[in-house]
Coordinates of C-alpha atoms (C1' of nucleotides) in Angstrom, one line a residue:
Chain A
X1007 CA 2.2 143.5 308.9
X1008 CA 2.8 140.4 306.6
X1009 CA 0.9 139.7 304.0
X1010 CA 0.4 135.9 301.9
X1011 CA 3.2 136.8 299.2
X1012 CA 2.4 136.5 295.5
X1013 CA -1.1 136.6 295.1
X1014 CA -3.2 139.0 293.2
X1015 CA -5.7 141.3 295.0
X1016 CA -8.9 142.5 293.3
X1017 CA -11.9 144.6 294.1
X1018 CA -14.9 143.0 295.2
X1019 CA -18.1 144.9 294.6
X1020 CA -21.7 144.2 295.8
X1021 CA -24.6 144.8 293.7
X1022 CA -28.2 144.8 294.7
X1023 CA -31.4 143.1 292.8
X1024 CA -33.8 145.1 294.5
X1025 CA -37.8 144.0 293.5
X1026 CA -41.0 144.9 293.9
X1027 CA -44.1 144.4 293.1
X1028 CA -46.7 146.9 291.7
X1029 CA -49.9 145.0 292.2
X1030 CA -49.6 144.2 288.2
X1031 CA -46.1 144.0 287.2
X1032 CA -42.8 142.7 288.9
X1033 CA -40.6 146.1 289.1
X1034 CA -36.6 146.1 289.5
X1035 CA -35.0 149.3 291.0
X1036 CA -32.3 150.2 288.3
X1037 CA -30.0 153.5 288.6
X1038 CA -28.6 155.4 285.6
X1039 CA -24.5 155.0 286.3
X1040 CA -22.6 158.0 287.5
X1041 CA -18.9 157.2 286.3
X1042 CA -17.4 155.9 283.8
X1043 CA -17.1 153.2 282.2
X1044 CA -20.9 152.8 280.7
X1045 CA -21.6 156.4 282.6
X1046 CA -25.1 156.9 282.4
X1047 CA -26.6 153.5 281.7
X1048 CA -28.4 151.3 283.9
X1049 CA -27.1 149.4 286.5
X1050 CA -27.7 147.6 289.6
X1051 CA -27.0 149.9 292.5
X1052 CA -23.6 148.6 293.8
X1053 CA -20.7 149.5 295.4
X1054 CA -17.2 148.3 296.5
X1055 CA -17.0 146.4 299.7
X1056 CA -15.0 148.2 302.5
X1057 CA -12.4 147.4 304.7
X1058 CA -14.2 147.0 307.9
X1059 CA -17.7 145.5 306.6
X1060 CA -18.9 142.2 305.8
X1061 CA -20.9 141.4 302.7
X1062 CA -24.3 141.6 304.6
X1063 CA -22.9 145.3 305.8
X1064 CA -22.2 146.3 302.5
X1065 CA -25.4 145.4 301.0
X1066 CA -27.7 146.5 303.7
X1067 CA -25.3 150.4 303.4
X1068 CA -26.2 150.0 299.5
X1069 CA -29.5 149.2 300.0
X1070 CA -30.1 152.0 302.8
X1071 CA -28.5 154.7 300.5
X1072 CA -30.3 153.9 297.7
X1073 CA -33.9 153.5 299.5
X1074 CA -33.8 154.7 302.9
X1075 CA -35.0 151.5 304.0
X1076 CA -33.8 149.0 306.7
X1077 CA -34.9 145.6 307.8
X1078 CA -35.7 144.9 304.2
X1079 CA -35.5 141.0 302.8
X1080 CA -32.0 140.9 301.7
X1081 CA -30.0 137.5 301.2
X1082 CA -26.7 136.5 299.4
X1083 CA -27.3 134.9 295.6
X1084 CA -24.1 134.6 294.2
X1085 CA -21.0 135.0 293.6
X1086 CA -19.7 136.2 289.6
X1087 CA -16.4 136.2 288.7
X1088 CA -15.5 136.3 285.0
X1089 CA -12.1 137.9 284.7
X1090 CA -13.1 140.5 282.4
X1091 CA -16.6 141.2 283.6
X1092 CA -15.6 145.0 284.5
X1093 CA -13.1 146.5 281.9
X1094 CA -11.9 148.7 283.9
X1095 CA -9.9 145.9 286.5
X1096 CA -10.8 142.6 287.9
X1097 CA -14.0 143.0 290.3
X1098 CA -15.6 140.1 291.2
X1099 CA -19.5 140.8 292.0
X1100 CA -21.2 139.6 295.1
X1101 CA -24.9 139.9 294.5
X1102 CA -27.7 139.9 296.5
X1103 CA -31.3 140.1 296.3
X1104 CA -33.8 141.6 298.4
X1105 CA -37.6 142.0 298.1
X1106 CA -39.3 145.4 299.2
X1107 CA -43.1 147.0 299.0
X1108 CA -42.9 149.6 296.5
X1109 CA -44.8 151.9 298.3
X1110 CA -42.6 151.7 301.3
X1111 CA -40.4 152.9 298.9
X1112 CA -41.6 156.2 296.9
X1113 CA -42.4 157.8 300.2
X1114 CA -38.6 158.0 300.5
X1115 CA -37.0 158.1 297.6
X1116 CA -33.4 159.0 296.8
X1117 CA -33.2 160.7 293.9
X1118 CA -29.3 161.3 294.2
X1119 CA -29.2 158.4 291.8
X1120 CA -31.1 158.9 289.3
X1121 CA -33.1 155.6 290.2
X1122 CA -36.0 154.4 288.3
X1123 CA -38.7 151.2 288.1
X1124 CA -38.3 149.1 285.1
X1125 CA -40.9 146.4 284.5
X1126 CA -38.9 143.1 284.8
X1127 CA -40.7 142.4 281.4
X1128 CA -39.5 145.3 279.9
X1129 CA -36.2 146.1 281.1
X1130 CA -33.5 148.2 279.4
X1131 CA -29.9 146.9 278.4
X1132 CA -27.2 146.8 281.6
X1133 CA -23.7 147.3 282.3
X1134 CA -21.2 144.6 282.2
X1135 CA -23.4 141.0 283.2
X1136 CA -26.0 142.4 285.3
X1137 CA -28.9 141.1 282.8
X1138 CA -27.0 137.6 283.8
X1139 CA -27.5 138.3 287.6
X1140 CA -31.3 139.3 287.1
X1141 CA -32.1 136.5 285.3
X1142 CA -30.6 134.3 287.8
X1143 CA -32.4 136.3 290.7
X1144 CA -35.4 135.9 288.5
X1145 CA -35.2 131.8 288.7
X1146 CA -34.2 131.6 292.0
X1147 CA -37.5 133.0 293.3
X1148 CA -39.2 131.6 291.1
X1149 CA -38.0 128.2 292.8
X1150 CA -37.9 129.9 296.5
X1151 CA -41.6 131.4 296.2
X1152 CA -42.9 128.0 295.2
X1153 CA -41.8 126.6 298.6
X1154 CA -41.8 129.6 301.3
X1155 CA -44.1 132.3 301.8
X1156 CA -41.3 134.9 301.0
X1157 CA -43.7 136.7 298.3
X1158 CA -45.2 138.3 301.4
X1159 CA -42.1 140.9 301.5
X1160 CA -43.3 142.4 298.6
X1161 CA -46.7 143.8 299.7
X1162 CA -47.9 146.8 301.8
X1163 CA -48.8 145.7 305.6
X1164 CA -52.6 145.0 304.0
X1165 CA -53.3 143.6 301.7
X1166 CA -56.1 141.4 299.7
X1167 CA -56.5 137.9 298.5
X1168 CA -57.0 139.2 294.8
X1169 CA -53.7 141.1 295.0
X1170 CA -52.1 138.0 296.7
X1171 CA -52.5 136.2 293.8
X1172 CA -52.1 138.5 291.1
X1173 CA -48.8 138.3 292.7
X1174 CA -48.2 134.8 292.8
X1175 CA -50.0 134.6 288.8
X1176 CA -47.4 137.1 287.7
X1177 CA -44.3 135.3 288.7
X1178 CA -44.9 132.1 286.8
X1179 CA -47.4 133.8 284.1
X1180 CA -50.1 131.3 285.1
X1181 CA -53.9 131.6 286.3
X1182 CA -54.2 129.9 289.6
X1183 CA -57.8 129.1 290.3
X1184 CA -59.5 131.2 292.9
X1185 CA -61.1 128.7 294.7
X1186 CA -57.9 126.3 295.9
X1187 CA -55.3 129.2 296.0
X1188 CA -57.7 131.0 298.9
X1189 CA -57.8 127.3 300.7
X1190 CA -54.4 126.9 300.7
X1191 CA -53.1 130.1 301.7
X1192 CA -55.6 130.5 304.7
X1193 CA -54.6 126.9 305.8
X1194 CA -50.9 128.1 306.0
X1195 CA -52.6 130.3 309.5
X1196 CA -50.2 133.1 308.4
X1197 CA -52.8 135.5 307.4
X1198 CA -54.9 137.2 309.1
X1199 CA -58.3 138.8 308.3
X1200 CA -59.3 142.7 309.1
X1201 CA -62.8 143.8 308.9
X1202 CA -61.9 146.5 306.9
X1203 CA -62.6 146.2 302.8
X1204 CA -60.3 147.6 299.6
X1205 CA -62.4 149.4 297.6
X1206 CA -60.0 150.4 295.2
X1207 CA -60.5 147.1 292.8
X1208 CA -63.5 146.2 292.6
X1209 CA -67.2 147.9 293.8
X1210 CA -67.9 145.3 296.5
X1211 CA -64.5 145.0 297.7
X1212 CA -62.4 142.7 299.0
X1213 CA -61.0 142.0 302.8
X1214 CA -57.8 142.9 304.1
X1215 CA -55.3 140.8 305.2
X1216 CA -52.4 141.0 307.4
X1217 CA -49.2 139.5 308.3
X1218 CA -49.4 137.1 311.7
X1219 CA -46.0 137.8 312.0
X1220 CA -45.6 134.7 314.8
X1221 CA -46.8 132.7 312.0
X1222 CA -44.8 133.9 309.7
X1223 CA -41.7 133.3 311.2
X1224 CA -42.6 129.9 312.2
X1225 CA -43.6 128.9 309.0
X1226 CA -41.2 130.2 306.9
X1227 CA -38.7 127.6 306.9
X1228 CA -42.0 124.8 306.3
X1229 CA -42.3 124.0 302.5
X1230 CA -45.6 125.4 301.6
X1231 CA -47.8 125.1 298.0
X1232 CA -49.2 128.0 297.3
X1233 CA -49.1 127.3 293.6
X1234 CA -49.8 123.3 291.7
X1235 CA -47.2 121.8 291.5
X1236 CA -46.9 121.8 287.6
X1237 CA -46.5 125.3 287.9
X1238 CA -43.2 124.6 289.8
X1239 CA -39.6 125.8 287.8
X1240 CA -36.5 124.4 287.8
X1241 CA -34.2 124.9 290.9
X1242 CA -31.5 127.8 291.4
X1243 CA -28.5 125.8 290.6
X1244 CA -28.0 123.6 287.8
Chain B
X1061 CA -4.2 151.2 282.9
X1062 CA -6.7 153.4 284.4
X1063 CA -8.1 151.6 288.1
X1064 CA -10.7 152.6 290.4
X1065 CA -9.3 155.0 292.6
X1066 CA -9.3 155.0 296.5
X1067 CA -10.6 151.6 297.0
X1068 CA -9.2 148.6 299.2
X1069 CA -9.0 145.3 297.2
X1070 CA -8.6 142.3 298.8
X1071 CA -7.7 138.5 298.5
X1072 CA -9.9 135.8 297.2
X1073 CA -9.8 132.3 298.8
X1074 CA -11.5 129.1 297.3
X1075 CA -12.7 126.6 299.4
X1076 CA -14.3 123.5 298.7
X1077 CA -16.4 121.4 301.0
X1078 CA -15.5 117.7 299.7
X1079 CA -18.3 115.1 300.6
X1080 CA -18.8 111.8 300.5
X1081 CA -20.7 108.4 301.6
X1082 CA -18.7 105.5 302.5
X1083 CA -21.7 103.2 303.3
X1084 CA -22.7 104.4 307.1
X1085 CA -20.9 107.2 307.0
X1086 CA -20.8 110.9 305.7
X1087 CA -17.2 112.3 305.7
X1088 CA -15.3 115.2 304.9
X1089 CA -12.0 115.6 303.0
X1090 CA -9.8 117.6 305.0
X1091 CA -6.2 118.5 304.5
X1092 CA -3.5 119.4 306.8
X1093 CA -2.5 123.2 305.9
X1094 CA 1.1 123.3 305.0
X1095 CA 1.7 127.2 305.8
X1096 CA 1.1 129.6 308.5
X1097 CA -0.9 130.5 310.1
X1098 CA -2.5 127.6 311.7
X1099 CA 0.2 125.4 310.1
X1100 CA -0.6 121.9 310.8
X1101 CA -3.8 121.9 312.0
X1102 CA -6.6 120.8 309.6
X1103 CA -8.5 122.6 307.0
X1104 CA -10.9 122.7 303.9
X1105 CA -8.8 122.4 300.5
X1106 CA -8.3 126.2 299.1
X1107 CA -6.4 128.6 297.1
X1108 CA -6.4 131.8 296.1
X1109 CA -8.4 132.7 293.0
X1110 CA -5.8 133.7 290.1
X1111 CA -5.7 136.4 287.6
X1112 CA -7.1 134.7 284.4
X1113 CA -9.6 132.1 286.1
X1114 CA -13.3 132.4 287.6
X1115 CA -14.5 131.2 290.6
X1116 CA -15.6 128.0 289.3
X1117 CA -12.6 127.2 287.2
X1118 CA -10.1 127.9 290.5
X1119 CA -12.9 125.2 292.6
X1120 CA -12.7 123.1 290.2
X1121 CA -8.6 123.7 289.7
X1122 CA -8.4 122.9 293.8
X1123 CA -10.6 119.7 293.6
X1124 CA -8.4 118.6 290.7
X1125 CA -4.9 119.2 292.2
X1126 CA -6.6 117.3 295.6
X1127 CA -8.2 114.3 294.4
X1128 CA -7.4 114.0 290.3
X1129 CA -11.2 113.6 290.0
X1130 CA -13.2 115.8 287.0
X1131 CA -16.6 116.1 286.1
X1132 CA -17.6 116.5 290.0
X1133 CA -21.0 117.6 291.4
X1134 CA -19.6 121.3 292.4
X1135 CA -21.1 124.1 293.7
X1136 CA -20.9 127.7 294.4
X1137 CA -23.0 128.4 297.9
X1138 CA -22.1 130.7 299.8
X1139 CA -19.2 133.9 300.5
X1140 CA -17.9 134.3 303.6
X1141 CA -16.6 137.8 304.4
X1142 CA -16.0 138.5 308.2
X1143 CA -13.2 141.4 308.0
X1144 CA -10.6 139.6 310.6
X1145 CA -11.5 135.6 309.6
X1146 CA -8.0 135.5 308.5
X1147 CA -5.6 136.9 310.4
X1148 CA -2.6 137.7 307.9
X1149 CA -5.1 139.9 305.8
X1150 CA -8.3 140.2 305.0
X1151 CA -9.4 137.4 302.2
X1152 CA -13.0 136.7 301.7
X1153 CA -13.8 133.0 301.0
X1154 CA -15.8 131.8 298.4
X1155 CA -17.5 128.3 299.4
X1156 CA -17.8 125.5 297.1
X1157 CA -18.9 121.7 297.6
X1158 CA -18.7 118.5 296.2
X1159 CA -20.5 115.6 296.5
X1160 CA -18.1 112.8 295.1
X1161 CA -18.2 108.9 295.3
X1162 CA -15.6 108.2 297.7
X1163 CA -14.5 104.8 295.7
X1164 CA -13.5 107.0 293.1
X1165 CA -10.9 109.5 295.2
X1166 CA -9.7 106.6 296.8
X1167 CA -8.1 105.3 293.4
X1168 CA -6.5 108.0 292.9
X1169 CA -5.4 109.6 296.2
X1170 CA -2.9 113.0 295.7
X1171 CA -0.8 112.4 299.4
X1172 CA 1.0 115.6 298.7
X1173 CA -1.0 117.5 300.8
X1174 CA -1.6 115.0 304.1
X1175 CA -5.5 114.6 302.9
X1176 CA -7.4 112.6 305.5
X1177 CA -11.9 111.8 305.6
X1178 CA -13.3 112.3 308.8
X1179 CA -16.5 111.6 309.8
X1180 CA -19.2 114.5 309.5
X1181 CA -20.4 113.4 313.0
X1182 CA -16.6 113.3 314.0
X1183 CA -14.8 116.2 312.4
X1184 CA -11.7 117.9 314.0
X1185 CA -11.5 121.5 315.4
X1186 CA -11.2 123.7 311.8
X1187 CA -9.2 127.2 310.9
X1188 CA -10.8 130.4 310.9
X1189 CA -14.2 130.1 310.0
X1190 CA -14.4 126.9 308.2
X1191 CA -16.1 125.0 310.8
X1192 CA -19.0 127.8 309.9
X1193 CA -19.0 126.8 306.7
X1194 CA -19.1 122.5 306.9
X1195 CA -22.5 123.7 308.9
X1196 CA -24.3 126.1 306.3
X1197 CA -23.3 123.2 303.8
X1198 CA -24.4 120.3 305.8
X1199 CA -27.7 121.9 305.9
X1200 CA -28.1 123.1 302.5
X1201 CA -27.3 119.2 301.3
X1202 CA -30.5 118.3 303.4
X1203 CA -32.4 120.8 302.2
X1204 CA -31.6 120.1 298.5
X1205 CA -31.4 116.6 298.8
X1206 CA -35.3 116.6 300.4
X1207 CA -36.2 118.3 297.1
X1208 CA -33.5 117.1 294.5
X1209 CA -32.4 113.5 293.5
X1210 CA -28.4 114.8 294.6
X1211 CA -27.3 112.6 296.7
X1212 CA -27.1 109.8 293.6
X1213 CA -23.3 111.6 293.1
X1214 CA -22.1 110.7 296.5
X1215 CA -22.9 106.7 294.7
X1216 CA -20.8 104.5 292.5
X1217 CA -21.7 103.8 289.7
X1218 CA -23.6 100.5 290.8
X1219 CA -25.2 100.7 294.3
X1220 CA -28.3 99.0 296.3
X1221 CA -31.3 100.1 297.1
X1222 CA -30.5 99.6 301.1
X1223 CA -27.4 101.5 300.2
X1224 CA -28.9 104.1 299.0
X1225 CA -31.5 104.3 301.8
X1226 CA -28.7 104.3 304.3
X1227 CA -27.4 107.3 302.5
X1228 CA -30.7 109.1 303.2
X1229 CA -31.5 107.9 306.7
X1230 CA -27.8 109.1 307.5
X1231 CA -28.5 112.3 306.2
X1232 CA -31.6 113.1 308.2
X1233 CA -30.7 110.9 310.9
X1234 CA -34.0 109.0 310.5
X1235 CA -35.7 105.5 309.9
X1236 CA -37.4 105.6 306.8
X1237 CA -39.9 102.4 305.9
X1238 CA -38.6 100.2 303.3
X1239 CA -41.3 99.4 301.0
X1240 CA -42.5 103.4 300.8
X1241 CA -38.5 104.4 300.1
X1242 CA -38.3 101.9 297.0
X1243 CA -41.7 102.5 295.5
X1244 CA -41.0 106.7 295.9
X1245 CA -37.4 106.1 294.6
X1246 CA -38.5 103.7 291.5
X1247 CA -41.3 105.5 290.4
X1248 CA -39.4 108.6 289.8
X1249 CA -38.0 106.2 287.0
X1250 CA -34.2 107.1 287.3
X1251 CA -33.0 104.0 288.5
X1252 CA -32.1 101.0 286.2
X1253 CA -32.1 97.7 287.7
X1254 CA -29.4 95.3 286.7
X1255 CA -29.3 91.7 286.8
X1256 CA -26.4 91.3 289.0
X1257 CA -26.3 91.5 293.1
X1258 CA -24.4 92.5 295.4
X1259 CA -23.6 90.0 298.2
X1260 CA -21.2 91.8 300.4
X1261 CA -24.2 92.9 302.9
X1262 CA -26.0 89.9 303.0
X1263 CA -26.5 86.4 302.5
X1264 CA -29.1 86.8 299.5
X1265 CA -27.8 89.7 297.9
X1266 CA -29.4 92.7 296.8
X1267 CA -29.8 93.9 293.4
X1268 CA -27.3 96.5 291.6
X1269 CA -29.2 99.5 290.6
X1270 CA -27.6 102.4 288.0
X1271 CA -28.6 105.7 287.0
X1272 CA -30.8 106.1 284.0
X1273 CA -28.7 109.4 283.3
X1274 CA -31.1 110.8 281.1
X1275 CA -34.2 110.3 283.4
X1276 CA -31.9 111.5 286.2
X1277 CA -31.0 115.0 284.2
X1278 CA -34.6 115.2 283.2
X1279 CA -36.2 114.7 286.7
X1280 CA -33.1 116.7 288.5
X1281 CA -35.1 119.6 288.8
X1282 CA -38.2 118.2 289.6
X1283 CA -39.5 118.5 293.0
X1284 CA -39.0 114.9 294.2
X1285 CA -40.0 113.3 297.3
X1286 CA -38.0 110.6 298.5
X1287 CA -38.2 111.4 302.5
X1288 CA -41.4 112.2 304.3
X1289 CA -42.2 115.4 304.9
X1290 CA -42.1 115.7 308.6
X1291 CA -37.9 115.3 307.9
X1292 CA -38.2 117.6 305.3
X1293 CA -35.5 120.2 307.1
X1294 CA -34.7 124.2 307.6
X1295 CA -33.9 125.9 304.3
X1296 CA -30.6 127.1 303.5
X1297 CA -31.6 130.7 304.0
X1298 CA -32.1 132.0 307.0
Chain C
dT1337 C1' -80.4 147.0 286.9
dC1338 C1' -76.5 145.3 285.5
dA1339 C1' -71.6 144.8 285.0
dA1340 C1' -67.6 143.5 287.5
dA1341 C1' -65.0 141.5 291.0
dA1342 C1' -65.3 138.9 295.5
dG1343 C1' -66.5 135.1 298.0
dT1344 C1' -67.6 130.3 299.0
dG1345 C1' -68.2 124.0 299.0
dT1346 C1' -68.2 119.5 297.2
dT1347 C1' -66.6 115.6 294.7
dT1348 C1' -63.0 113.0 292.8
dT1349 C1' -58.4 111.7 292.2
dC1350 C1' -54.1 111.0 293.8
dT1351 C1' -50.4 110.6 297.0
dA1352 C1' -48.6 109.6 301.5
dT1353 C1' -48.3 106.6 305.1
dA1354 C1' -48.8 102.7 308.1
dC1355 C1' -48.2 98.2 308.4
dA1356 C1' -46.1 92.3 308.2
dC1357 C1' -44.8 88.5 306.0
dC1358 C1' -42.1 85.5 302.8
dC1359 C1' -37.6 84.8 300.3
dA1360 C1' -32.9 83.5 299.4
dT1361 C1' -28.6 82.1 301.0
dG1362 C1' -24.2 81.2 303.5
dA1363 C1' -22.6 79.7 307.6
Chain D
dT1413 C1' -31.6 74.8 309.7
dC1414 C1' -31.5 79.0 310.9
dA1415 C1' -30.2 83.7 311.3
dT1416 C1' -29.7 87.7 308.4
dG1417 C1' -30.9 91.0 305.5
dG1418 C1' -33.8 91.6 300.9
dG1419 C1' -37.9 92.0 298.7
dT1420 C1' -42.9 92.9 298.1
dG1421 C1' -48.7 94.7 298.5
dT1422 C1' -52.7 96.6 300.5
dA1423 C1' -55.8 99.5 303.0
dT1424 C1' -56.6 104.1 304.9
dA1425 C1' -56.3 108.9 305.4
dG1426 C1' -55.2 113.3 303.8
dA1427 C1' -54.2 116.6 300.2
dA1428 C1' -54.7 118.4 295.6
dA1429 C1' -57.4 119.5 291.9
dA1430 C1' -61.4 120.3 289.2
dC1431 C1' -65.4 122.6 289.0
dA1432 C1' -70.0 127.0 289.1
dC1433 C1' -72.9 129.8 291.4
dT1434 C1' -74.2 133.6 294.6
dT1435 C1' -73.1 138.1 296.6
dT1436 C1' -72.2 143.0 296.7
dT1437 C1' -72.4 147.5 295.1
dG1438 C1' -71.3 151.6 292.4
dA1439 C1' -72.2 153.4 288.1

DNA sequence: TCAAAAGTGTTTTCTATACACCCATGA
DNA sequence: TCATGGGTGTATAGAAAACACTTTTGA
């Protein structure tokens, strides 16, 4: 078979932000390193891309190893390249991010990796420039939450309007008031109410909600405003 | 040196999606590829990422070599990774795009490689899957550009304000009323008016705006909103 | 009975949109 | 002088924001 001639060939390896969020804190999915180099530090769960897959492929095998879960929120962020980001040999990193509910999660852990939550405010060194590729992750849904419902991924298939915005409070560290956040949510007709209370927070309890997944869809692509509009961060790129 | 063992590394292509306005029109720079396979036929400017450089130094090595132009709106959106998309051997192909003022390239033109613009809305059958990616960038410009003031780099560096309205009715293939464009556009505060006008385009003339470049970095990441909402477009996500 | 969280409306301000006429000039 | 494109203001409707009290109930 003929190849281009003279041109260098390097690894290409996918690594996966993988966040959740635990009703108080925004969690990332870390795993303690297997091999060398930087065996047994954190890491982003990765792997090498294989001949027959695409990108997507590679991330969603990574992701299912790692979690057991499928169908998760999962989309391409970027692209790093510096030339001596892995010592070892030239790997360029392809990562992607994807949004899961926690508890899906624990029911199925894989524990083959040594994986562990780690409260994005309170996150432990990582390899090579993974802290680089969370903070990006980190601003870019900061931006992308501001103007889709994609925040949704990260809750259990109920949910209330309390948690809803705890959730929303948490990723730009504001207070949003009570009142206007509830109007502008229920205007988006993505929610719907059950008759059925949480308990759990509060002794009168609060209504679930779920997904009207129609909705959902058809909205997703619409630029909502959940949050004021002061609240909203810069965008993803420079 | 020690290497990771029993993995398949690959080739890395660059290639850069080269925008620009002329006045009516948006057009891409294309080149006629000078090797098989597909020799002849036309193509997005590319290379192969080297040794020493990152991604973004080899984009902006490529849009250097093509059009002698520096200090270009560039960037990174989006890898490409289909196993067979080239059919020599497998290269993944990391997207960039420009947005550059057309006047500018023109001045200094690099022939060497049989570069030609064509018309967005009259574009010539691509290689591989390059085609793909002219679409996922046309709609990420009218996403960004809905949100971001962006589309002021496709501009010299003294336009109109019905030049730059064309520029966004072309975009979203709209109308857009006059007197709401200029008061949205001036009260973001990034435009300078200057005495002079330009009388190419009509009879009285129509005043020469300029960037206020520090208003314009300032405000970049503010959410702006220079076309209704109703053509406010798909994200660039799916 | 009271502490703690949930739920709910109204007023005001601001922003978006719709809409039409006069101006300047070169041919 | 007139045809062509450039420039400008106002009124209305809709959305965002500010703001406080009542309800429920388990401890």
């Amino acid at each position: 078979m003929i190849k281009y001639s003279n041109q260098t060939r390097v690894l290409v390896a996918v690594d996966c932000i993988i966040l959740g969020f635990d009703g108080s804190d925004y969690k990332l999915l870390l795993i303690q390193r297997g091999f060398a180099p930087e065996k047994e530090k954190w890491s982003l769960m990765g792997g090498f891309l294989q001949p027959d897959e695409t990108l997507d492929n590679a991330a969603n095998r990574i992701l299912q190893r790692l979690t057991g879960l499928e169908d998760v929120y999962l989309e391409q962020m970027h692209t790093f390249s510096k030339p001596d980001r892995d010592p070892i040999e030239r790997v360029i990193g392809v990562v992607y991010f994807a949004l899961i509910d926690i508890k899906k999660y624990q029911q199925q852990i894989n524990d083959d990796f040594h994986a562990r939550w780690f409260a994005m405010k309170d996150l432990p060194g990582l390899i090579f420039d993974h802290e680089e590729m969370v903070q990006m992750a980190l601003t870019k849904l900061r931006y992308k939450a501001a103007l889709h419902p994609i925040l949704f991924e990260l809750l259990p298939e109920k949910f209330t309007l309390p948690q809803l915005q705890a959730m929303y409070e948490g990723l730009y560290e504001t207070k949003i008031d009570k009142r206007n956040f509830t109007r502008k949510v229920l205007s988006s007709n993505i929610l719907r109410k059950e008759d059925e209370k949480d308990k759990t927070g509060s002794k009168k309890g609060a209504y679930f909600y779920t997904i009207d997944e129609e909705q959902y869809k058809e909205n997703f692509q619409t630029i909502l405003k959940f949050i004021p509009k002061n609240e909203i961060p810069a965008a993803s790129e420079s």
